[in-house]
Coordinates of C-alpha atoms in Angstrom, one line a residue:
Chain A
M1 CA 17.7 81.1 -6.5
K2 CA 14.4 80.8 -8.2
S3 CA 15.7 78.9 -11.3
W4 CA 17.2 76.2 -9.1
S5 CA 14.4 75.8 -6.7
L6 CA 12.2 74.5 -9.5
L7 CA 14.5 71.6 -9.9
V8 CA 13.9 70.3 -6.3
P9 CA 10.4 68.7 -6.8
P10 CA 11.3 66.6 -9.8
I11 CA 14.4 65.2 -8.1
G12 CA 12.2 64.8 -4.9
I13 CA 9.7 62.7 -6.9
L14 CA 12.4 60.5 -8.2
L15 CA 13.9 59.8 -4.9
F16 CA 10.6 59.5 -3.0
G17 CA 9.1 57.2 -5.6
L18 CA 12.1 54.9 -5.9
L19 CA 12.5 54.8 -2.1
T20 CA 8.8 53.8 -1.7
L21 CA 9.4 51.0 -4.2
Y22 CA 12.5 49.9 -2.3
V23 CA 10.7 49.9 1.1
K24 CA 7.8 48.0 -0.4
A25 CA 10.0 45.4 -1.8
H26 CA 11.9 44.9 1.5
P27 CA 9.3 45.1 4.2
I28 CA 11.3 43.6 7.0
V29 CA 13.5 46.1 8.8
G30 CA 17.2 45.4 9.5
T31 CA 17.7 42.8 6.8
I32 CA 20.1 44.5 4.4
D33 CA 21.8 41.6 2.8
A34 CA 23.5 41.3 -0.6
S35 CA 20.3 40.2 -2.5
S36 CA 18.4 43.2 -1.4
L37 CA 21.1 45.5 -2.5
L38 CA 21.1 44.0 -5.9
G39 CA 17.8 45.7 -6.4
L40 CA 19.6 49.0 -6.2
S41 CA 21.8 48.5 -9.4
Y42 CA 20.0 51.5 -10.9
L43 CA 21.6 53.9 -8.4
P44 CA 24.6 54.9 -10.6
W45 CA 22.1 55.8 -13.4
L46 CA 19.8 57.7 -11.1
F47 CA 22.8 59.6 -9.6
S48 CA 24.0 60.6 -13.2
V49 CA 20.6 61.7 -14.2
I50 CA 20.4 64.0 -11.2
V51 CA 23.8 65.4 -11.8
L52 CA 23.2 65.8 -15.5
S53 CA 20.0 67.7 -14.9
L54 CA 21.9 70.0 -12.6
I55 CA 24.5 70.6 -15.3
V56 CA 21.7 71.2 -17.9
Q57 CA 20.1 73.8 -15.7
A58 CA 23.5 75.4 -15.1
V59 CA 24.1 75.6 -18.9
L60 CA 20.7 77.1 -19.4
I61 CA 21.3 79.8 -16.8
R62 CA 24.7 80.6 -18.2
R63 CA 23.4 80.8 -21.8
H64 CA 20.4 83.0 -20.6
L65 CA 17.9 80.5 -21.9
D66 CA 14.5 79.8 -20.4
T67 CA 14.8 78.0 -17.1
V68 CA 11.2 76.9 -16.6
L69 CA 10.7 74.5 -19.4
F70 CA 13.5 72.1 -18.4
P71 CA 12.2 71.5 -14.8
I72 CA 8.7 70.8 -16.2
A73 CA 10.1 68.3 -18.6
L74 CA 12.2 66.7 -15.9
M75 CA 9.1 66.6 -13.6
L76 CA 7.1 64.7 -16.3
S77 CA 10.1 62.4 -16.9
G78 CA 10.4 61.9 -13.2
V79 CA 6.9 60.8 -12.8
G80 CA 7.3 58.6 -15.8
V81 CA 10.5 56.9 -14.6
V82 CA 9.0 56.2 -11.2
E83 CA 5.8 54.9 -12.6
I84 CA 7.7 52.7 -15.1
A85 CA 9.9 51.3 -12.2
R86 CA 6.7 50.3 -10.4
L87 CA 4.9 48.9 -13.5
N88 CA 7.9 47.1 -15.2
P89 CA 11.0 47.2 -13.1
P90 CA 13.3 45.7 -15.7
L91 CA 12.8 48.7 -17.9
L92 CA 13.8 51.2 -15.2
V93 CA 17.5 51.2 -16.1
A94 CA 16.7 51.4 -19.8
Q95 CA 14.4 54.4 -19.2
L96 CA 17.0 56.2 -17.0
R97 CA 19.6 55.5 -19.7
W98 CA 17.4 57.0 -22.4
L99 CA 16.7 60.0 -20.3
L100 CA 20.4 60.5 -19.9
I101 CA 21.1 60.0 -23.6
A102 CA 18.2 62.4 -24.4
M103 CA 19.6 65.1 -22.1
V104 CA 23.1 64.8 -23.5
L105 CA 21.7 65.1 -27.0
M106 CA 19.7 68.2 -26.0
L107 CA 22.8 69.8 -24.7
I108 CA 24.6 69.1 -28.0
L109 CA 21.6 70.5 -30.0
I110 CA 21.6 73.7 -27.9
R111 CA 25.3 74.0 -28.6
I112 CA 25.1 73.6 -32.3
F113 CA 21.8 75.3 -32.8
H114 CA 23.0 78.1 -34.8
M115 CA 23.9 75.6 -37.5
V116 CA 20.7 73.7 -37.2
K117 CA 18.9 77.0 -37.6
Q118 CA 20.3 77.3 -41.1
A119 CA 18.2 74.4 -42.2
L120 CA 15.1 76.6 -41.8
Q121 CA 16.1 78.4 -44.9
Y122 CA 15.6 75.4 -47.2
P123 CA 11.9 74.5 -46.9
Y124 CA 11.7 72.1 -49.8
I125 CA 14.8 70.0 -48.7
L126 CA 13.2 69.7 -45.3
G127 CA 10.0 68.7 -46.9
L128 CA 11.7 66.0 -48.9
C129 CA 13.6 64.7 -45.8
C130 CA 10.3 64.6 -44.0
L131 CA 8.6 62.6 -46.8
V132 CA 11.5 60.1 -46.8
V133 CA 11.5 59.7 -43.0
L134 CA 7.7 59.2 -43.0
L135 CA 7.7 56.8 -46.0
L136 CA 10.5 54.6 -44.6
P137 CA 8.3 52.7 -42.1
I138 CA 5.6 52.3 -44.7
L139 CA 8.2 50.7 -47.0
F140 CA 10.6 48.9 -44.7
G141 CA 8.7 48.9 -41.4
T142 CA 8.3 46.2 -38.9
E143 CA 5.1 45.7 -37.0
I144 CA 5.4 46.0 -33.3
G145 CA 2.2 46.2 -31.1
G146 CA -0.2 46.5 -34.0
S147 CA 1.2 49.4 -35.9
R148 CA 3.8 49.2 -38.5
N149 CA 5.8 52.2 -37.6
W150 CA 9.1 50.7 -36.4
I151 CA 12.4 50.3 -38.2
V152 CA 14.7 47.7 -36.8
L153 CA 18.4 48.6 -37.0
G154 CA 20.3 45.7 -35.4
P155 CA 19.9 46.0 -31.6
F156 CA 17.8 49.2 -31.9
S157 CA 14.3 49.7 -33.1
V158 CA 13.6 53.2 -34.0
Q159 CA 10.2 54.9 -34.5
P160 CA 10.9 57.3 -37.4
S161 CA 7.6 59.1 -37.0
E162 CA 8.8 60.5 -33.6
F163 CA 11.7 62.2 -35.4
G164 CA 9.6 63.0 -38.4
K165 CA 7.6 65.4 -36.2
I166 CA 10.6 67.6 -35.7
L167 CA 11.3 67.6 -39.4
I168 CA 7.7 68.4 -40.2
L169 CA 7.7 71.2 -37.7
F170 CA 10.8 72.7 -39.3
F171 CA 9.4 72.2 -42.8
L172 CA 6.1 73.9 -41.9
A173 CA 7.8 76.8 -40.1
A174 CA 10.2 77.4 -43.1
Y175 CA 7.5 76.9 -45.8
L176 CA 4.8 79.0 -44.0
S177 CA 7.0 81.9 -43.2
E178 CA 8.2 82.1 -46.7
H179 CA 4.7 82.0 -48.2
R180 CA 2.6 83.6 -45.6
R181 CA 1.8 86.5 -47.7
V182 CA 0.6 84.5 -50.7
L183 CA -1.2 82.1 -48.5
S184 CA -3.1 84.8 -46.6
L185 CA -3.9 86.7 -49.8
P186 CA -7.2 85.0 -50.9
V187 CA -7.6 84.8 -54.7
K188 CA -10.1 82.2 -55.5
H189 CA -13.5 82.1 -53.9
F190 CA -15.2 78.7 -53.4
L191 CA -18.5 78.8 -51.6
F192 CA -17.8 80.8 -48.5
L193 CA -14.1 79.9 -48.5
R194 CA -11.3 82.0 -49.7
L195 CA -8.4 80.1 -51.0
P196 CA -5.0 81.0 -52.6
P197 CA -4.0 79.2 -55.9
L198 CA -3.7 75.6 -55.7
R199 CA 0.1 75.4 -56.2
F200 CA 0.7 77.2 -53.0
I201 CA -1.4 74.9 -50.8
A202 CA -0.1 71.7 -52.6
P203 CA 2.6 71.0 -50.0
L204 CA 0.1 71.3 -47.2
V205 CA -2.3 69.0 -49.0
S206 CA 0.4 66.5 -49.5
I207 CA 1.2 66.5 -45.8
W208 CA -2.5 65.8 -45.1
G209 CA -2.3 63.1 -47.7
I210 CA 0.8 61.5 -46.1
A211 CA -0.9 61.6 -42.7
V212 CA -3.9 59.7 -44.1
L213 CA -1.6 57.2 -45.8
M214 CA 0.3 56.6 -42.5
F215 CA -3.0 56.0 -40.8
V216 CA -4.3 53.5 -43.5
V217 CA -1.1 51.7 -44.4
S218 CA 0.9 51.5 -41.2
R219 CA -2.1 51.8 -38.8
D220 CA -0.5 54.6 -36.9
L221 CA -3.5 56.6 -36.1
G222 CA -2.0 58.7 -33.3
S223 CA 1.0 60.0 -35.4
A224 CA -1.4 60.6 -38.4
L225 CA -3.7 62.7 -36.2
L226 CA -0.6 64.6 -34.8
F227 CA 0.8 65.4 -38.2
F228 CA -2.5 66.4 -39.6
G229 CA -3.3 68.6 -36.6
I230 CA 0.1 70.3 -36.5
A231 CA -0.1 71.1 -40.2
V232 CA -3.6 72.7 -39.7
V233 CA -2.7 74.6 -36.5
M234 CA 0.5 76.0 -37.9
T235 CA -1.2 77.1 -41.1
Y236 CA -3.7 78.8 -39.0
M237 CA -1.1 80.4 -36.8
A238 CA 0.8 81.7 -39.9
T239 CA -2.1 82.9 -42.0
G240 CA -4.9 83.6 -39.5
S241 CA -7.4 82.5 -42.1
K242 CA -10.2 80.2 -41.0
S243 CA -10.8 78.9 -44.5
Y244 CA -7.9 76.3 -44.0
L245 CA -9.6 75.0 -40.9
F246 CA -12.8 74.3 -42.9
V247 CA -11.0 72.8 -45.8
A248 CA -8.9 70.6 -43.4
S249 CA -11.9 69.4 -41.4
A250 CA -13.7 68.6 -44.6
F251 CA -10.7 66.7 -45.8
I252 CA -10.3 64.7 -42.6
L253 CA -14.0 63.9 -42.6
A254 CA -14.0 62.6 -46.1
A255 CA -10.8 60.6 -45.5
G256 CA -12.3 59.2 -42.2
T257 CA -15.5 58.2 -43.9
V258 CA -13.8 56.5 -46.8
S259 CA -11.4 54.6 -44.6
Y260 CA -14.3 53.6 -42.3
A261 CA -16.0 52.1 -45.2
L262 CA -13.0 50.3 -46.6
F263 CA -10.8 49.1 -43.8
N264 CA -11.7 46.8 -41.0
H265 CA -9.2 48.0 -38.4
V266 CA -10.6 51.5 -38.6
R267 CA -14.1 50.2 -38.1
V268 CA -13.0 48.2 -35.1
R269 CA -11.3 51.2 -33.5
F270 CA -14.4 53.4 -34.1
Q271 CA -16.9 50.9 -32.7
V272 CA -14.7 50.2 -29.6
W273 CA -14.8 53.9 -29.0
L274 CA -18.5 54.3 -29.4
N275 CA -19.5 51.4 -27.3
P276 CA -16.7 49.4 -25.5
W277 CA -19.2 47.3 -23.5
Q278 CA -20.1 45.3 -26.6
D279 CA -16.9 43.3 -26.3
P280 CA -15.3 44.2 -23.0
N281 CA -13.0 41.0 -23.0
G282 CA -11.9 41.1 -26.6
M283 CA -11.4 44.1 -28.8
A284 CA -12.2 46.7 -26.1
Y285 CA -10.2 45.0 -23.2
Q286 CA -7.5 47.6 -23.1
I287 CA -9.8 50.6 -23.0
V288 CA -12.2 49.1 -20.6
Q289 CA -9.4 48.2 -18.1
S290 CA -8.0 51.6 -18.6
L291 CA -11.4 53.1 -17.5
F292 CA -11.7 50.7 -14.6
S293 CA -8.3 51.7 -13.5
I294 CA -8.9 55.5 -13.6
G295 CA -12.2 54.9 -11.9
T296 CA -10.5 53.0 -9.0
G297 CA -8.2 55.8 -8.4
G298 CA -10.8 58.2 -7.2
V299 CA -9.7 61.6 -6.1
W300 CA -6.7 60.9 -4.1
G301 CA -5.6 57.6 -5.8
T302 CA -4.9 54.2 -4.4
G303 CA -1.5 55.2 -3.2
F304 CA 1.7 54.7 -5.1
G305 CA 2.4 51.0 -5.6
F306 CA -1.0 49.9 -4.3
G307 CA -3.1 50.1 -7.5
H308 CA -3.5 47.2 -10.0
P309 CA -2.7 48.9 -13.3
G310 CA -1.0 45.7 -14.4
F311 CA -4.3 44.5 -16.0
I312 CA -4.0 47.0 -18.8
P313 CA -1.9 45.8 -21.8
E314 CA 0.9 48.1 -22.9
V315 CA 0.5 50.1 -19.6
H316 CA 4.1 51.4 -19.5
T317 CA 3.9 53.1 -22.9
D318 CA 0.6 54.3 -24.2
F319 CA -1.5 53.7 -21.1
I320 CA 0.9 55.1 -18.5
F321 CA -1.6 58.0 -17.9
S322 CA -4.3 55.5 -16.7
A323 CA -1.7 54.0 -14.2
I324 CA -0.7 57.4 -12.9
A325 CA -4.4 58.4 -12.6
E326 CA -5.1 55.2 -10.6
E327 CA -2.2 55.5 -8.2
L328 CA -2.0 59.3 -7.8
G329 CA -5.6 59.9 -8.3
L330 CA -7.5 62.7 -9.9
V331 CA -5.2 65.2 -8.2
G332 CA -2.1 63.7 -9.6
A333 CA -3.6 63.5 -13.1
L334 CA -4.7 67.0 -13.0
M335 CA -1.3 68.2 -11.9
L336 CA 0.3 66.3 -14.7
M337 CA -2.1 68.1 -17.1
T338 CA -1.3 71.4 -15.4
C339 CA 2.4 70.6 -16.2
Y340 CA 1.6 70.2 -19.9
A341 CA -0.6 73.3 -19.9
C342 CA 2.2 75.4 -18.3
F343 CA 4.7 74.0 -20.8
F344 CA 2.5 75.2 -23.6
W345 CA 2.0 78.6 -22.0
R346 CA 5.7 79.1 -21.5
G347 CA 6.4 77.9 -25.0
I348 CA 4.0 80.4 -26.5
L349 CA 5.5 83.2 -24.4
I350 CA 8.9 82.3 -25.8
A351 CA 7.4 82.2 -29.4
L352 CA 6.0 85.7 -28.9
C353 CA 9.5 87.0 -28.0
C354 CA 11.0 85.6 -31.2
R355 CA 11.7 88.2 -33.8
M356 CA 11.8 86.2 -37.0
D357 CA 8.7 84.7 -38.5
R358 CA 10.2 81.2 -38.9
E359 CA 11.6 81.1 -35.4
L360 CA 8.3 82.3 -34.0
L361 CA 6.4 79.6 -35.9
T362 CA 9.0 76.9 -34.9
A363 CA 8.6 77.7 -31.1
A364 CA 4.8 78.0 -31.2
G365 CA 4.5 74.9 -33.3
G366 CA 6.8 72.9 -31.0
S367 CA 4.9 73.8 -27.9
T368 CA 1.6 73.0 -29.7
L369 CA 3.0 69.7 -30.7
F370 CA 3.6 68.7 -27.1
L371 CA 0.2 69.8 -25.9
M372 CA -1.5 68.2 -28.9
Q373 CA 0.3 64.9 -28.4
A374 CA -0.6 64.8 -24.7
F375 CA -4.2 65.7 -25.5
I376 CA -4.5 63.0 -28.1
I377 CA -3.2 60.2 -25.9
I378 CA -4.9 61.4 -22.7
S379 CA -8.2 61.8 -24.5
G380 CA -7.6 58.3 -26.0
V381 CA -7.1 56.5 -22.7
T382 CA -10.1 58.3 -21.1
K383 CA -12.3 57.4 -24.1
F384 CA -12.9 61.0 -25.0
L385 CA -11.6 60.4 -28.6
P386 CA -11.0 57.1 -30.4
L387 CA -7.9 55.4 -28.9
T388 CA -4.7 56.1 -30.8
G389 CA -1.4 54.6 -30.1
I390 CA 1.0 57.4 -29.3
T391 CA 3.3 58.1 -26.5
L392 CA 2.7 60.6 -23.7
P393 CA 5.6 63.0 -24.3
F394 CA 8.4 62.7 -21.6
V395 CA 6.3 60.3 -19.5
S396 CA 5.9 57.1 -21.5
Y397 CA 8.5 54.4 -21.8
G398 CA 10.4 54.6 -25.1
G399 CA 13.8 55.7 -26.4
S400 CA 12.7 57.3 -29.6
S401 CA 9.9 59.2 -27.9
M402 CA 12.2 60.4 -25.1
V403 CA 15.0 61.5 -27.4
A404 CA 12.7 63.3 -29.9
S405 CA 10.8 65.1 -27.0
F406 CA 14.1 66.4 -25.6
L407 CA 15.4 67.4 -29.0
L408 CA 12.2 69.3 -29.6
L409 CA 12.5 70.9 -26.1
G410 CA 16.1 71.8 -27.0
I411 CA 14.9 73.6 -30.1
I412 CA 12.3 75.6 -28.1
L413 CA 14.9 76.4 -25.4
S414 CA 17.4 77.6 -27.9
L415 CA 14.9 80.0 -29.4
S416 CA 14.2 81.4 -26.0
R417 CA 17.5 83.4 -25.8
R418 CA 16.8 86.8 -24.4
G419 CA 18.2 89.7 -26.4
E420 CA 20.9 92.0 -25.4
D421 CA 18.5 94.2 -23.5
G422 CA 17.4 91.3 -21.3
Chain B
M1 CA 9.3 44.6 16.8
P2 CA 6.0 46.4 16.5
V3 CA 7.5 49.8 17.0
A4 CA 9.8 49.4 14.1
A5 CA 7.1 48.0 11.9
F6 CA 4.8 50.9 12.7
F7 CA 7.6 53.4 12.1
F8 CA 8.3 51.6 8.8
K9 CA 4.8 51.8 7.6
A10 CA 4.5 55.5 8.6
L11 CA 7.6 56.0 6.5
R12 CA 6.1 54.3 3.6
I13 CA 2.9 56.3 3.8
F14 CA 4.8 59.4 4.1
L15 CA 6.8 58.6 1.0
E16 CA 3.8 57.7 -1.0
Y17 CA 1.9 60.9 -0.3
G18 CA 5.1 62.8 -0.3
M19 CA 5.2 62.1 -4.1
L20 CA 1.8 63.5 -4.5
L21 CA 2.8 66.5 -2.5
W22 CA 5.9 67.2 -4.6
L23 CA 3.7 67.1 -7.6
I24 CA 1.2 69.6 -6.1
T25 CA 4.0 71.8 -4.8
F26 CA 5.6 71.9 -8.3
S27 CA 2.4 72.8 -10.1
V28 CA 1.4 75.5 -7.6
R29 CA 4.8 77.1 -7.6
L30 CA 5.0 76.9 -11.4
G31 CA 1.6 78.5 -11.7
R32 CA 2.4 81.2 -9.3
M33 CA 5.7 82.0 -10.8
M34 CA 4.4 82.1 -14.4
F35 CA 1.4 84.3 -13.3
R36 CA 3.8 86.7 -11.6
D37 CA 5.9 86.8 -14.7
Y38 CA 3.0 87.5 -16.8
Q39 CA 1.7 90.3 -14.6
Q40 CA 5.1 91.9 -14.4
K41 CA 5.5 91.8 -18.2
R42 CA 2.1 93.3 -18.6
K43 CA 2.8 96.1 -16.2
E44 CA 6.1 96.8 -18.1
N45 CA 4.2 96.8 -21.4
D46 CA 1.7 99.3 -20.1
V47 CA 4.3 101.7 -18.8
G48 CA 6.3 101.2 -22.0
G49 CA 3.3 101.7 -24.1
Q50 CA 2.5 105.1 -22.7
K51 CA 6.0 106.5 -22.5
N52 CA 7.3 105.2 -25.8
A53 CA 4.6 105.9 -28.4
E54 CA 7.3 107.5 -30.4
A55 CA 10.4 106.0 -31.9
S56 CA 13.5 107.6 -33.5
L57 CA 16.2 106.8 -36.0
L58 CA 19.6 108.2 -35.3
I59 CA 22.0 108.4 -38.2
L60 CA 25.3 107.1 -36.9
S61 CA 27.4 107.3 -40.0
S62 CA 27.0 108.7 -43.4
K63 CA 28.9 110.3 -46.2
E64 CA 26.4 113.0 -46.6
E65 CA 27.2 115.9 -44.2
G66 CA 23.5 116.8 -44.0
L67 CA 22.5 113.5 -42.6
L68 CA 25.2 112.8 -40.1
G69 CA 24.0 112.8 -36.5
K70 CA 20.5 113.8 -37.4
R71 CA 17.6 112.2 -35.5
F72 CA 14.3 111.4 -37.1
V73 CA 11.4 111.0 -34.7
F74 CA 8.3 109.4 -35.8
S75 CA 5.2 107.7 -34.2
D76 CA 3.5 105.9 -37.1
Q77 CA 5.7 105.1 -40.0
L78 CA 8.8 106.3 -41.7
S79 CA 10.1 105.5 -45.3
I80 CA 13.7 105.4 -46.4
G81 CA 15.0 105.7 -49.9
R82 CA 16.6 107.8 -52.7
D83 CA 13.4 109.3 -53.9
P84 CA 12.7 112.8 -52.5
D85 CA 9.2 111.8 -51.3
N86 CA 10.7 109.6 -48.6
D87 CA 11.0 110.7 -44.9
I88 CA 14.7 110.0 -44.9
V89 CA 16.3 110.7 -48.3
I90 CA 19.7 109.1 -48.9
P91 CA 21.0 110.4 -52.2
E92 CA 23.2 107.4 -52.9
Q93 CA 23.4 105.1 -55.9
F94 CA 23.3 102.0 -53.6
V95 CA 19.9 103.0 -52.3
S96 CA 16.7 102.1 -54.1
H97 CA 14.1 104.8 -54.7
H98 CA 11.8 103.2 -52.1
H99 CA 14.3 101.1 -50.0
A100 CA 12.7 100.2 -46.8
I101 CA 9.9 101.3 -44.5
V102 CA 9.6 101.3 -40.6
Y103 CA 6.0 101.0 -39.3
K104 CA 4.2 100.4 -36.1
H105 CA 2.5 97.0 -35.6
S106 CA 0.5 96.3 -32.5
G107 CA 2.8 98.4 -30.3
H108 CA 6.1 97.3 -31.9
F109 CA 8.0 98.7 -34.7
V110 CA 8.7 96.6 -37.8
I111 CA 11.2 97.2 -40.5
K112 CA 10.4 95.9 -44.0
D113 CA 12.6 95.9 -47.0
L114 CA 10.6 97.0 -50.0
G115 CA 12.5 94.7 -52.4
S116 CA 15.6 96.9 -52.6
R117 CA 18.3 96.0 -55.0
N118 CA 21.2 96.1 -52.5
H119 CA 19.3 95.0 -49.4
S120 CA 19.0 96.3 -46.0
F121 CA 20.9 95.0 -42.9
V122 CA 19.8 94.8 -39.4
N123 CA 22.6 94.1 -36.9
D124 CA 24.7 93.0 -39.9
E125 CA 22.2 90.4 -40.8
M126 CA 20.5 90.7 -44.3
L127 CA 16.8 91.6 -44.0
T128 CA 14.5 89.2 -45.7
G129 CA 10.9 90.4 -45.5
S130 CA 10.2 92.2 -42.3
V131 CA 11.6 92.0 -38.7
F132 CA 10.7 93.5 -35.4
L133 CA 13.1 96.2 -34.2
K134 CA 14.3 96.4 -30.7
P135 CA 15.8 99.5 -29.1
G136 CA 19.5 99.8 -30.0
D137 CA 19.3 97.8 -33.3
V138 CA 21.6 99.1 -36.0
I139 CA 20.2 99.3 -39.5
R140 CA 22.5 99.6 -42.5
I141 CA 21.2 100.9 -45.8
G142 CA 23.7 101.7 -48.5
M143 CA 26.6 103.4 -46.9
V144 CA 24.4 104.8 -44.1
T145 CA 24.0 103.3 -40.7
L146 CA 21.1 104.2 -38.4
Q147 CA 20.3 103.3 -34.9
F148 CA 16.8 102.6 -33.8
K149 CA 15.7 104.1 -30.4
R150 CA 12.6 104.2 -28.4

């Protein structure tokens, strides 16, 4: 059956990749002793991930939900898991465990989605929750890896902005679908822009403001850009008015200029982007190594396990794309991007089949969120845009990111239920 | 044992490039499948667009003898309410003067509640704003139930 056959390549990647690593680690044939078997302690986790993914697909088929999105997500996670196993073997079990937890949570979300959906009727409560979640790290955050966007709860450290993006998606969908008439009815004319009364765009402006605050205070440029972008794109999708795009770009330009003038870390980021060769061993070390590594890969890559992506700091989270581009080459990198593009396409198709405004906006916004996040980090590591620390959805190492991505996927999947007429 | 070592190396190379092959297979299959899906849907839409330019509302149940079982065929828009200038007039006190309107929007039909006092219901869900209609949907306005057909 077609819906099952798509699951074969992701599982194939997982098995092939891990087997390659095993073969590489034990190059002499016929010496299977206890110590070499210890390196296989991840096998139960791998097995349960495979079984659970089959169960998820079975549930999706039985509930008549979309069966293409999940294999794509599994493919991306598979590539991520294999690459993490190669870059940082101790993290492999952790990543497999997070993948497992994320899939279980996604199943639960799909099951209780009819209750979650009720939340879409209360935009202002959602907006408040969103503000609280986003302000938490600014107030109580801990700094890990240069940005203050973590909250440490005992043994776990959580990145609230990852979950904040689901809340912001819900808030925007609920708010925009309720006020879309007012927002698209222009009342005031300002230069060539046509804007509704200020009190209707106030929530949007406050989201933009929060994004800038996140950027400046917690130095979380990636999430800030993501939040700002999703607010702008969803406003445009709901109203179809280009005035918002102009206002938003003016706003971000002004905010960018002011923070460039005032804050040193912004200036450093920007200069590293414009000319990394000024200081290739200091500030720009990360991006320069990433560029070298992508360049080394060439078209077909150095072969899995034969590159040297270890020179890049933080390679298993933000820079995993450079490692993949080095070892699987241009071809692998392009295929990865194709996966994101297909994911987006499928998500938009699902959105177009939704009947309620708010569901349509949620599905379309969710798929845009994935594409935008992938775009921001891929363009960051290839020096197309200034580098921003953000995870590559599904691929990067990270529990918060994995769980949040699968929850978002669960939301899109739940909205894909076909009607009675098929 | 050079043979075993050779075999081993071949296996490793096969596995390495096998990964890349899996990735390519996946993308190609995905792209083909989605493109086929898209074409099929477009074909369906084309056929559907020509055949079903018209839609109809069938009255399933009503207290009014004159309305029961009647079918209203329309292609552009249709208004429902108590006022005699509506296309479907429901003389009931629960129905507002201009209660709801069904109109065509880019090939699909949309029902919109015109701020009625006692609300309209589509498949027993209260209508807030407007919603796309699908064939077979049951609309309830006052004591009258109508079925949308294409």
